[in-house]
XYZ file of C-alpha atoms in Angstrom:
301
model
C 109.730 38.491 93.988
C 111.055 40.576 96.878
C 109.418 39.137 100.001
C 109.121 41.519 102.943
C 108.099 40.541 106.472
C 105.667 42.953 108.106
C 103.146 42.821 110.934
C 101.291 45.461 112.914
C 102.739 43.802 116.016
C 106.154 45.278 115.114
C 104.987 48.688 116.337
C 104.965 48.675 120.125
C 103.420 51.390 122.273
C 106.110 53.662 123.728
C 105.936 57.041 125.520
C 105.673 60.045 123.205
C 109.289 61.231 123.568
C 110.886 57.781 123.648
C 114.170 57.755 121.719
C 113.180 54.689 119.680
C 111.245 55.792 116.544
C 108.604 53.071 116.672
C 106.471 54.772 114.008
C 109.010 53.836 111.333
C 107.528 50.328 111.188
C 104.297 51.809 109.837
C 105.846 54.552 107.713
C 108.306 52.366 105.761
C 105.722 50.007 104.208
C 103.326 52.902 103.588
C 105.964 54.820 101.644
C 107.129 51.815 99.621
C 103.548 51.051 98.633
C 102.615 54.655 97.895
C 105.565 55.223 95.571
C 105.081 51.880 93.814
C 108.426 50.348 94.776
C 106.485 47.285 95.939
C 102.890 46.066 96.003
C 100.862 44.403 98.707
C 101.863 41.032 97.238
C 105.454 41.602 98.340
C 104.509 41.554 102.027
C 103.970 38.491 104.177
C 102.810 38.181 107.773
C 105.302 36.196 109.875
C 104.364 33.440 112.275
C 105.499 33.296 115.905
C 108.575 31.536 117.284
C 107.886 28.418 119.298
C 109.446 27.870 122.700
C 111.705 25.162 121.232
C 112.943 27.617 118.589
C 113.707 30.249 121.228
C 115.675 27.702 123.251
C 118.033 26.988 120.349
C 119.648 30.319 121.257
C 118.385 31.651 124.587
C 118.684 30.085 128.013
C 115.734 28.392 129.674
C 116.073 30.771 132.632
C 115.862 33.888 130.465
C 112.889 32.493 128.540
C 111.144 31.623 131.808
C 111.604 35.185 133.110
C 110.224 36.642 129.883
C 107.271 34.290 129.650
C 106.304 34.767 133.299
C 107.108 38.518 133.347
C 109.558 38.069 136.214
C 112.574 40.028 134.971
C 113.771 42.277 137.784
C 113.688 46.036 137.373
C 117.349 46.296 136.334
C 116.985 43.554 133.691
C 113.874 45.177 132.239
C 115.458 48.642 132.260
C 118.433 47.337 130.265
C 116.046 46.372 127.452
C 114.671 49.893 127.331
C 110.979 49.216 126.707
C 108.187 48.703 129.223
C 108.155 44.988 129.952
C 104.763 43.502 129.049
C 103.523 40.212 127.555
C 102.926 42.144 124.302
C 106.636 43.056 124.093
C 107.623 39.397 124.390
C 105.051 38.388 121.762
C 106.382 41.130 119.477
C 109.894 39.723 119.804
C 108.700 36.244 118.891
C 107.152 37.515 115.655
C 110.168 39.651 114.726
C 112.638 36.804 115.185
C 110.448 34.337 113.324
C 110.149 36.882 110.510
C 113.925 36.934 110.093
C 114.077 33.139 109.839
C 111.199 33.073 107.346
C 112.950 35.796 105.334
C 116.021 33.567 105.167
C 113.927 30.806 103.608
C 112.559 33.277 101.052
C 116.090 34.532 100.377
C 117.115 30.980 99.491
C 114.277 30.953 96.982
C 114.530 34.475 95.516
C 118.075 35.639 96.350
C 117.009 38.305 98.842
C 114.302 38.900 101.440
C 113.806 41.670 103.988
C 112.370 42.182 107.453
C 110.850 45.619 108.146
C 112.026 45.037 111.740
C 114.791 42.839 113.162
C 118.463 43.326 113.806
C 118.122 42.823 117.561
C 121.848 42.234 117.974
C 122.188 43.417 121.598
C 120.277 40.432 122.932
C 122.480 37.832 124.634
C 121.615 34.207 125.342
C 120.658 35.041 128.934
C 119.520 38.674 128.852
C 118.340 41.501 126.644
C 119.541 45.077 126.332
C 119.556 48.036 123.948
C 115.921 47.638 122.750
C 116.539 43.924 122.016
C 114.578 41.079 123.641
C 115.387 38.052 121.438
C 118.342 37.899 119.059
C 116.611 37.383 115.721
C 119.668 36.850 113.501
C 121.263 34.364 115.892
C 118.006 32.438 116.277
C 117.523 32.371 112.499
C 121.133 31.246 112.021
C 120.796 28.435 114.527
C 117.528 27.254 112.986
C 119.060 27.216 109.488
C 122.088 25.271 110.711
C 120.088 22.833 112.845
C 117.688 22.088 109.987
C 120.363 21.674 107.317
C 119.165 24.776 105.460
C 122.593 26.460 105.618
C 126.088 25.257 106.428
C 128.108 28.509 106.680
C 126.680 31.907 107.571
C 128.182 35.375 107.354
C 126.650 38.115 109.498
C 127.424 41.563 108.067
C 126.529 44.002 110.829
C 126.839 47.645 109.750
C 124.909 49.153 112.654
C 126.790 52.040 114.278
C 126.703 49.987 117.497
C 128.676 46.760 117.762
C 126.543 43.611 117.821
C 127.657 42.477 121.255
C 124.903 39.870 121.507
C 125.857 38.358 118.145
C 129.518 38.239 119.177
C 128.731 36.552 122.485
C 126.189 34.012 121.229
C 128.257 32.932 118.212
C 131.662 32.987 119.934
C 131.968 29.192 119.833
C 130.045 28.529 116.609
C 132.564 28.092 113.755
C 129.822 27.878 111.138
C 128.821 31.516 111.762
C 131.252 34.335 111.025
C 130.319 37.643 112.668
C 131.615 40.808 110.972
C 130.801 44.067 112.767
C 131.861 47.508 111.501
C 130.856 50.138 114.021
C 131.706 53.289 115.953
C 134.670 52.783 118.263
C 133.500 55.341 120.824
C 129.894 54.276 121.056
C 127.618 51.814 122.838
C 128.282 49.093 123.874
C 131.321 50.279 125.777
C 132.351 46.694 126.548
C 132.530 44.941 123.197
C 133.008 41.160 123.229
C 135.109 40.186 120.200
C 133.371 39.283 116.942
C 135.207 37.221 114.327
C 136.081 40.555 112.734
C 135.501 43.910 114.406
C 136.347 47.147 112.625
C 136.229 50.079 115.040
C 135.652 53.366 113.244
C 136.506 56.823 114.579
C 133.895 59.537 114.962
C 133.181 61.482 111.751
C 134.460 58.717 109.494
C 132.340 60.013 106.586
C 131.253 58.447 103.300
C 134.583 58.121 101.505
C 136.548 56.439 104.292
C 133.615 54.285 105.349
C 132.971 52.936 101.854
C 136.691 52.420 101.244
C 137.026 50.262 104.364
C 133.892 48.283 103.502
C 134.985 47.625 99.923
C 138.402 46.511 101.170
C 136.976 43.967 103.574
C 133.647 42.524 102.436
C 134.713 40.905 99.125
C 137.688 39.307 100.900
C 135.452 37.988 103.681
C 132.952 36.513 101.225
C 135.795 34.706 99.476
C 137.388 33.431 102.698
C 134.226 32.503 104.602
C 132.375 31.138 101.520
C 128.942 31.509 103.149
C 125.739 30.037 101.784
C 123.701 32.687 103.629
C 124.383 36.320 104.498
C 122.472 38.219 107.173
C 122.845 41.949 106.621
C 122.096 44.425 109.404
C 121.440 47.562 107.358
C 120.955 50.034 110.190
C 120.734 53.733 109.358
C 122.188 55.047 112.620
C 125.398 55.683 110.643
C 123.849 58.929 109.344
C 125.275 62.313 110.266
C 121.802 63.293 111.493
C 121.628 60.393 113.970
C 121.332 61.250 117.660
C 123.165 58.107 118.794
C 125.629 57.566 115.937
C 128.747 59.596 115.183
C 129.998 58.264 111.851
C 128.677 61.188 109.755
C 127.459 59.381 106.636
C 125.153 61.147 104.193
C 121.954 59.622 102.841
C 123.815 58.982 99.591
C 126.689 57.305 101.426
C 124.302 55.063 103.331
C 122.565 54.179 100.064
C 125.900 53.362 98.381
C 126.770 51.107 101.336
C 123.546 49.127 100.904
C 123.986 48.838 97.160
C 127.526 47.518 97.613
C 126.543 44.836 100.137
C 123.539 43.713 98.098
C 125.559 43.622 94.878
C 128.264 41.511 96.517
C 125.651 38.963 97.587
C 123.927 38.967 94.201
C 127.099 38.688 92.138
C 128.409 35.834 94.283
C 125.080 33.992 94.199
C 124.667 34.069 97.985
C 121.154 34.488 99.455
C 120.960 37.606 101.619
C 118.505 38.297 104.423
C 118.237 41.990 105.329
C 117.178 43.264 108.757
C 116.798 46.924 109.629
C 118.564 47.572 112.937
C 118.688 51.077 114.386
C 118.116 54.642 113.224
C 117.629 57.545 115.601
C 117.716 60.781 113.609
C 115.656 63.566 115.187
C 113.700 63.909 111.948
C 111.824 60.640 111.351
C 111.849 61.507 107.643
C 115.605 60.854 107.540
C 115.186 57.454 109.182
C 112.350 56.345 106.911
C 113.993 57.582 103.700
C 117.292 55.869 104.512
C 115.549 52.578 105.326
C 113.411 52.826 102.193
C 116.569 53.246 100.130
C 117.601 49.760 101.252
C 114.338 48.266 99.984
C 114.559 50.234 96.736
C 118.092 48.957 96.149
C 117.074 45.330 96.744
C 114.098 45.621 94.413
C 116.165 47.218 91.657
C 119.312 45.081 91.941
C 117.574 41.704 92.190
C 114.307 42.204 90.314
C 114.755 45.463 88.352
């Protein structure tokens, strides 16, 4: 069964014209249920990260500032959401959801978080709408608990996962692969294990060609026993913050390729959503839903 992490806590209150489309966290499950792609049984409510679990990845000083609401104005502004206790609680549920999805992926082959992909969070600070780094926390928990021994992060967000690169720089058991827009945030990109910088207007054909050249080789070389896939939809031509010019069909083909590679190689894959900032929320929701549809069809169809 396709297990999907969802909680009402994922949707945080933001100002009406905020660039982050927070309503997608409600609209994605609603659409998947309405069209019959999944049923209520597919969804599970995540638990909350403990302090000890947070400290596997984040510094005690950063955690103290978050838990006591003592980030300074500049630190809070870098995150991009109003800093409240509810935002910190939200982050604890999202990151725990990604770890719990990984456990389900080991059981069923794939599992998905309606949220997650907070790859701009560093060990000692957050930025770019990211408080805790869910994939890095989940990776560290899996490694520490003997639930995985080699992890491949496949980050196809239009923005490089600078937090992933920084946190995992000295962790040989985690290979970070990021394929992203060269001329896009973050403008200082710490090196991942493999970074592929793409020019503006890359388009479907070139994008998919580069991905198909690299991912099968990486899976063979890294030999992971877990893949985390950041399936962001800010690669779309309609995206306000992305410039790679993919179509909905191209984005869908990307997801199907990554999921098929995991399935055919017998590697559990945990999927997190990452970003998507098209002006029309319909584009964001449809592109994200395509990822869930592909997982359901390819693994359980």
